[in-house]
Short mmCIF file of C-alpha atoms in Angstrom, two decimals:
data_model
loop_
_atom_site.label_atom_id
_atom_site.label_comp_id
_atom_site.label_asym_id
_atom_site.label_seq_id
_atom_site.Cartn_x
_atom_site.Cartn_y
_atom_site.Cartn_z
CA UNK A 1 0.00 0.00 0.00
CA UNK A 2 1.47 3.30 -1.08
CA UNK A 3 1.49 6.56 0.84
CA UNK A 4 -0.67 8.13 -1.88
CA UNK A 5 -3.51 5.64 -1.30
CA UNK A 6 -3.51 6.33 2.44
CA UNK A 7 -3.42 10.07 1.78
CA UNK A 8 -6.39 9.86 -0.60
CA UNK A 9 -8.30 7.81 1.99
CA UNK A 10 -7.74 10.51 4.62
CA UNK A 11 -8.56 13.32 2.18
CA UNK A 12 -11.74 11.49 1.21
CA UNK A 13 -12.77 11.25 4.87
CA UNK A 14 -12.05 14.93 5.45
CA UNK A 15 -14.07 15.93 2.37
CA UNK A 16 -16.97 13.72 3.49
CA UNK A 17 -16.94 15.23 6.97
CA UNK A 18 -16.70 18.88 5.83
CA UNK A 19 -19.30 18.27 3.13
CA UNK A 20 -21.73 16.70 5.61
CA UNK A 21 -21.25 19.60 8.01
CA UNK A 22 -21.97 22.12 5.25
CA UNK A 23 -25.01 20.19 4.09
CA UNK A 24 -26.48 19.94 7.61
CA UNK A 25 -25.86 23.60 8.48
CA UNK A 26 -27.15 24.87 5.14
CA UNK A 27 -30.22 22.63 5.15
CA UNK A 28 -31.10 23.48 8.76
CA UNK A 29 -30.80 27.22 8.09
CA UNK A 30 -32.84 27.01 4.89
CA UNK A 31 -35.50 24.91 6.63
CA UNK A 32 -35.88 27.57 9.33
CA UNK A 33 -36.14 30.31 6.72
CA UNK A 34 -39.02 28.58 4.96
CA UNK A 35 -40.91 28.01 8.20
CA UNK A 36 -39.91 24.59 9.53
CA UNK A 37 -39.28 24.52 13.28
CA UNK A 38 -36.02 23.33 14.87
CA UNK A 39 -37.87 20.30 16.27
CA UNK A 40 -38.79 19.07 12.80
CA UNK A 41 -35.33 19.94 11.49
CA UNK A 42 -33.76 17.79 14.20
CA UNK A 43 -35.96 14.81 13.38
CA UNK A 44 -35.29 15.00 9.66
CA UNK A 45 -32.39 17.11 8.40
CA UNK A 46 -29.88 16.42 11.19
CA UNK A 47 -30.56 12.70 11.61
CA UNK A 48 -30.64 12.07 7.87
CA UNK A 49 -27.91 14.58 7.10
CA UNK A 50 -25.36 12.79 9.27
CA UNK A 51 -26.14 9.62 7.27
CA UNK A 52 -25.46 11.31 3.93
CA UNK A 53 -21.82 10.12 3.79
CA UNK A 54 -23.07 6.53 4.02
CA UNK A 55 -25.55 7.22 1.20
CA UNK A 56 -22.99 8.78 -1.14
CA UNK A 57 -20.38 6.10 -0.46
CA UNK A 58 -22.89 3.24 -0.82
CA UNK A 59 -24.21 4.61 -4.13
CA UNK A 60 -20.70 5.10 -5.47
CA UNK A 61 -19.60 1.61 -4.45
CA UNK A 62 -22.71 -0.06 -5.90
CA UNK A 63 -22.48 1.80 -9.22
CA UNK A 64 -18.90 0.63 -9.78
CA UNK A 65 -19.80 -2.96 -8.99
CA UNK A 66 -18.80 -3.24 -5.32
CA UNK A 67 -22.22 -3.78 -3.76
CA UNK A 68 -20.65 -5.73 -0.88
CA UNK A 69 -19.10 -2.45 0.27
CA UNK A 70 -22.55 -0.80 0.11
CA UNK A 71 -24.24 -3.41 2.27
CA UNK A 72 -21.23 -3.82 4.56
CA UNK A 73 -21.13 -0.05 5.00
CA UNK A 74 -24.71 0.09 6.27
CA UNK A 75 -24.46 -2.97 8.52
CA UNK A 76 -21.09 -1.84 9.87
CA UNK A 77 -22.33 1.73 10.39
CA UNK A 78 -25.40 0.57 12.30
CA UNK A 79 -23.19 -1.54 14.58
CA UNK A 80 -20.67 1.31 15.01
CA UNK A 81 -23.40 3.88 15.71
CA UNK A 82 -24.58 1.96 18.77
CA UNK A 83 -21.52 0.10 20.08
CA UNK A 84 -18.81 2.63 19.20
CA UNK A 85 -20.55 6.00 19.15
CA UNK A 86 -22.98 5.60 22.06
CA UNK A 87 -20.26 3.70 23.93
CA UNK A 88 -17.84 6.63 23.62
CA UNK A 89 -20.57 9.22 24.34
CA UNK A 90 -21.71 7.38 27.50
CA UNK A 91 -18.12 7.13 28.72
CA UNK A 92 -17.84 10.91 28.43
CA UNK A 93 -21.10 11.44 30.30
CA UNK A 94 -24.03 9.08 31.10
CA UNK A 95 -26.79 9.47 28.51
CA UNK A 96 -30.37 10.11 29.59
CA UNK A 97 -32.87 8.47 27.23
CA UNK A 98 -36.21 10.08 26.34
CA UNK A 99 -39.24 7.85 26.85
CA UNK A 100 -40.40 8.40 23.25
CA UNK A 101 -37.14 6.98 21.93
CA UNK A 102 -37.65 3.81 24.00
CA UNK A 103 -41.34 3.43 23.12
CA UNK A 104 -41.15 4.22 19.42
CA UNK A 105 -37.78 4.76 17.72
CA UNK A 106 -35.74 1.86 19.13
CA UNK A 107 -38.49 -0.74 18.44
CA UNK A 108 -38.77 0.58 14.86
CA UNK A 109 -34.99 0.20 14.44
CA UNK A 110 -35.14 -3.38 15.77
CA UNK A 111 -38.02 -4.37 13.46
CA UNK A 112 -36.25 -2.88 10.43
CA UNK A 113 -33.00 -4.71 11.28
CA UNK A 114 -34.89 -7.99 11.39
CA UNK A 115 -36.76 -7.14 8.16
CA UNK A 116 -33.44 -6.47 6.40
CA UNK A 117 -32.16 -9.94 7.29
CA UNK A 118 -35.41 -11.54 6.11
CA UNK A 119 -35.20 -9.75 2.76
CA UNK A 120 -31.60 -10.88 2.35
CA UNK A 121 -32.38 -14.58 2.80
CA UNK A 122 -32.09 -14.99 -0.98
CA UNK A 123 -28.68 -13.28 -0.90
CA UNK A 124 -29.80 -10.09 -2.65
CA UNK A 125 -31.65 -6.86 -2.00
CA UNK A 126 -33.78 -6.40 -5.12
CA UNK A 127 -35.53 -3.45 -6.77
CA UNK A 128 -38.81 -4.41 -5.06
CA UNK A 129 -37.03 -4.56 -1.68
CA UNK A 130 -35.57 -1.13 -2.36
CA UNK A 131 -38.99 0.24 -3.27
CA UNK A 132 -40.43 -1.08 0.01
CA UNK A 133 -37.65 0.63 1.95
CA UNK A 134 -38.00 3.95 0.10
CA UNK A 135 -41.75 4.02 0.73
CA UNK A 136 -40.92 3.20 4.35
CA UNK A 137 -38.56 6.16 4.79
CA UNK A 138 -41.10 8.52 3.20
CA UNK A 139 -43.81 7.28 5.57
CA UNK A 140 -41.48 7.47 8.59
CA UNK A 141 -40.47 11.05 7.77
CA UNK A 142 -44.03 12.27 7.15
CA UNK A 143 -45.29 10.70 10.39
CA UNK A 144 -42.41 12.23 12.37
CA UNK A 145 -43.06 15.69 10.92
CA UNK A 146 -46.80 15.48 11.68
CA UNK A 147 -46.15 14.28 15.24
CA UNK A 148 -43.53 16.98 15.79
CA UNK A 149 -45.96 19.70 14.73
CA UNK A 150 -48.51 18.42 17.22
CA UNK A 151 -45.90 18.62 19.97
CA UNK A 152 -44.99 22.26 19.31
CA UNK A 153 -45.08 24.35 22.47
CA UNK A 154 -44.14 27.83 23.67
CA UNK A 155 -40.50 26.90 24.20
CA UNK A 156 -40.19 25.54 20.68
CA UNK A 157 -41.88 28.63 19.24
CA UNK A 158 -39.41 30.86 21.07
CA UNK A 159 -36.47 28.81 19.78
CA UNK A 160 -37.92 29.02 16.27
CA UNK A 161 -38.18 32.82 16.36
CA UNK A 162 -34.66 33.17 17.79
CA UNK A 163 -33.37 30.81 15.11
CA UNK A 164 -34.79 33.00 12.36
CA UNK A 165 -32.75 35.92 13.63
CA UNK A 166 -29.45 34.10 13.93
CA UNK A 167 -29.45 31.66 11.02
CA UNK A 168 -27.63 32.08 7.73
CA UNK A 169 -29.22 33.86 4.77
CA UNK A 170 -30.93 31.94 1.97
CA UNK A 171 -28.13 32.49 -0.57
CA UNK A 172 -25.40 31.33 1.81
CA UNK A 173 -27.54 28.37 2.89
CA UNK A 174 -28.01 27.21 -0.70
CA UNK A 175 -24.29 27.69 -1.38
CA UNK A 176 -23.43 25.53 1.65
CA UNK A 177 -25.88 22.82 0.54
CA UNK A 178 -24.48 22.70 -3.02
CA UNK A 179 -20.89 22.96 -1.82
CA UNK A 180 -21.46 20.29 0.82
CA UNK A 181 -22.91 17.86 -1.71
CA UNK A 182 -20.04 18.54 -4.11
CA UNK A 183 -17.44 17.88 -1.42
CA UNK A 184 -19.20 14.68 -0.40
CA UNK A 185 -19.26 13.36 -3.97
CA UNK A 186 -15.54 14.13 -4.30
CA UNK A 187 -14.82 12.61 -0.89
CA UNK A 188 -16.83 9.48 -1.74
CA UNK A 189 -14.83 8.95 -4.93
CA UNK A 190 -11.52 9.25 -3.08
CA UNK A 191 -12.67 7.20 -0.10
CA UNK A 192 -14.21 4.28 -2.00
CA UNK A 193 -11.39 3.98 -4.53
CA UNK A 194 -8.77 4.10 -1.75
CA UNK A 195 -10.68 1.54 0.33
CA UNK A 196 -10.82 -0.88 -2.59
CA UNK A 197 -7.10 -0.40 -3.21
CA UNK A 198 -6.36 -1.13 0.46
CA UNK A 199 -8.55 -4.24 0.35
CA UNK A 200 -6.66 -5.59 -2.65
CA UNK A 201 -3.26 -4.72 -1.15
CA UNK A 202 -3.96 -6.67 2.05
CA UNK A 203 -6.10 -9.39 0.52
CA UNK A 204 -9.16 -8.24 2.47
CA UNK A 205 -12.64 -8.69 0.98
CA UNK A 206 -14.79 -5.74 -0.04
CA UNK A 207 -17.37 -6.78 2.58
CA UNK A 208 -14.84 -6.58 5.44
CA UNK A 209 -13.61 -3.18 4.24
CA UNK A 210 -17.22 -2.00 4.17
CA UNK A 211 -17.85 -3.35 7.67
CA UNK A 212 -14.76 -1.68 9.15
CA UNK A 213 -12.89 1.18 7.46
CA UNK A 214 -15.80 2.51 5.39
CA UNK A 215 -18.36 2.04 8.19
CA UNK A 216 -16.28 3.84 10.80
CA UNK A 217 -15.25 6.58 8.38
CA UNK A 218 -18.77 7.40 7.24
CA UNK A 219 -20.01 7.31 10.87
CA UNK A 220 -17.75 10.22 11.87
CA UNK A 221 -20.57 12.83 11.66
CA UNK A 222 -22.65 10.77 14.12
CA UNK A 223 -19.59 10.38 16.37
CA UNK A 224 -18.85 14.11 16.46
CA UNK A 225 -22.55 14.89 17.01
CA UNK A 226 -22.74 12.43 19.91
CA UNK A 227 -19.57 13.73 21.59
CA UNK A 228 -20.67 17.37 21.31
CA UNK A 229 -24.18 16.48 22.55
CA UNK A 230 -22.68 14.68 25.57
CA UNK A 231 -20.61 17.70 26.52
CA UNK A 232 -23.65 19.97 26.16
CA UNK A 233 -25.90 17.68 28.25
CA UNK A 234 -28.12 17.05 25.21
CA UNK A 235 -28.28 13.25 25.43
CA UNK A 236 -31.56 13.12 23.49
CA UNK A 237 -29.72 14.50 20.46
CA UNK A 238 -26.95 11.89 20.74
CA UNK A 239 -29.27 8.89 21.08
CA UNK A 240 -31.99 10.23 18.78
CA UNK A 241 -29.43 10.99 16.07
CA UNK A 242 -27.92 7.50 16.28
CA UNK A 243 -31.27 5.68 16.24
CA UNK A 244 -32.63 7.96 13.50
CA UNK A 245 -29.48 7.45 11.43
CA UNK A 246 -29.74 3.67 11.77
CA UNK A 247 -33.34 3.79 10.55
CA UNK A 248 -32.33 5.98 7.62
CA UNK A 249 -29.37 3.73 6.82
CA UNK A 250 -31.69 0.77 6.27
CA UNK A 251 -34.69 2.46 4.69
CA UNK A 252 -33.07 5.37 2.88
CA UNK A 253 -29.58 4.25 1.92
CA UNK A 254 -30.26 0.61 1.09
CA UNK A 255 -33.63 1.54 -0.42
CA UNK A 256 -32.27 4.18 -2.79
CA UNK A 257 -29.21 2.10 -3.69
CA UNK A 258 -31.25 -1.07 -4.36
CA UNK A 259 -33.54 0.90 -6.68
CA UNK A 260 -30.52 1.58 -8.89
CA UNK A 261 -28.73 -1.75 -8.64
CA UNK A 262 -29.39 -5.04 -6.75
CA UNK A 263 -27.22 -5.39 -3.64
CA UNK A 264 -25.47 -8.70 -2.96
CA UNK A 265 -24.86 -9.97 0.57
CA UNK A 266 -21.78 -11.94 -0.55
CA UNK A 267 -19.06 -11.70 2.07
CA UNK A 268 -21.47 -10.65 4.84
CA UNK A 269 -21.61 -13.47 7.40
CA UNK A 270 -24.30 -14.56 9.83
CA UNK A 271 -22.05 -13.20 12.57
CA UNK A 272 -22.25 -9.69 11.05
CA UNK A 273 -26.04 -9.88 10.83
CA UNK A 274 -26.17 -11.31 14.34
CA UNK A 275 -24.05 -8.50 15.80
CA UNK A 276 -26.24 -5.89 14.07
CA UNK A 277 -29.39 -7.44 15.55
CA UNK A 278 -27.78 -7.87 18.98
CA UNK A 279 -26.62 -4.23 19.21
CA UNK A 280 -30.11 -3.05 18.20
CA UNK A 281 -31.78 -5.34 20.76
CA UNK A 282 -29.36 -4.62 23.62
CA UNK A 283 -29.99 -0.87 23.33
CA UNK A 284 -33.58 -1.35 24.54
CA UNK A 285 -32.83 -2.87 28.00
CA UNK A 286 -29.81 -0.59 28.43
CA UNK A 287 -32.04 2.43 27.82
CA UNK A 288 -34.74 1.16 30.21
CA UNK A 289 -32.36 0.83 33.19
CA UNK A 290 -33.19 4.12 34.84
CA UNK A 291 -33.79 5.68 31.40
CA UNK A 292 -30.02 6.15 31.18
CA UNK A 293 -26.98 4.57 29.55
CA UNK A 294 -24.29 4.62 32.25
CA UNK A 295 -20.52 4.82 31.87
CA UNK A 296 -20.24 1.13 32.70
CA UNK A 297 -22.77 0.25 30.00
CA UNK A 298 -20.96 2.55 27.57
CA UNK A 299 -17.70 0.79 28.38
CA UNK A 300 -19.31 -2.61 27.72
CA UNK A 301 -20.65 -1.40 24.36
CA UNK A 302 -17.24 -0.08 23.34
CA UNK A 303 -15.48 -3.27 24.48
CA UNK A 304 -17.92 -5.36 22.48
CA UNK A 305 -17.19 -3.28 19.38
CA UNK A 306 -13.42 -3.70 19.78
CA UNK A 307 -13.88 -7.47 20.10
CA UNK A 308 -16.03 -7.52 16.94
CA UNK A 309 -13.46 -5.56 14.91
CA UNK A 310 -10.69 -7.86 16.16
CA UNK A 311 -12.78 -10.83 14.99
CA UNK A 312 -13.19 -9.29 11.52
CA UNK A 313 -9.56 -8.47 10.84
CA UNK A 314 -7.38 -11.27 9.36
#
C-alpha cells in the first residue's frame, strides 16, 4: 500500500466530513427560513444529514460494482453507531434516554433490522425490496413531521423565532448545501477507490472493508454529534441521532441504492447480521435501566465493538 492511497483515503474522509457539516448547516438554516421549526429539522435534516456520507459512499460503491461495500457499510455503520458512538458518548457522560425513543424509535430500528435480514435470505436486495424501503422512509419522515408539529409548544416557538434571527441567509444556505454535496461526492470517490485499493493490497474482501474502514469513516458525523451532545448535556440528540441514522441507513440508503442496482450480501456473514441485531436489541434494555446509559454500560458497548473488529480483521 502506497502513501498516496492512504493520503487519498484521509482526504476522502475529510471531504466527506466537511461536506456533511456544510449540508447539515445549510439545510437546517434554509428549513428555518421557509418556516420549519427546529424540532422538525432535528428529526429529519440532522438525523438524515449525518447519514449522507453513508448514502454517497454506498451509491458510489454499488455503481462501480462493489455492492458488498454498500451493504457492509450500512451494517457496519449501524453496529458502530450503537456500540462505538454511544459507547464513547456514555463514557464521556451518562446518557439520559427520552421515553419516546424507547417506546417508538428503538423498536422501529429493531423491526427494520430484522426485516433487512429476512429480505436478504435470498442473498440479494432487489428493486422491489428497495422500493419497500423507500416508501418506508417517506412514511417514517411524514409521520415524524406530523407528530412533531402536534408537539410544538411555547418553548419551541421561542427557539424558532430566535433561530430566524441568527441563522444564515438563503443564498449562503443554498451555497453551503451545493458545496457540501459537491465535497461529499468528491470525498466518496476518493474514499471508495482508496478503500478498494487497500482491500486488494492486504487481501481483504470488499465486505470486510465496508464493515470496518468505510463504516467507521462514514459514521464520523454521528460520532462528532454524539460527543458534542454529551458535553452539552443534550443526550436526546446523541441517542436520537444514532437511532434515526440507523433507521435511515436501512430504509433510505439501502432503499435508494437497491432501486438503482441489486445489492449482494456476498461476504457478509451470519455473525455480522447477528451483531447488528444484537446491538439493536441490547440498546432497549440498556435504555430502560433508569432511562439512562451509564458509563459502565458505555464501556461494555465499546469493548464489544473492539472485540467484533478484532474478529473481523485477518
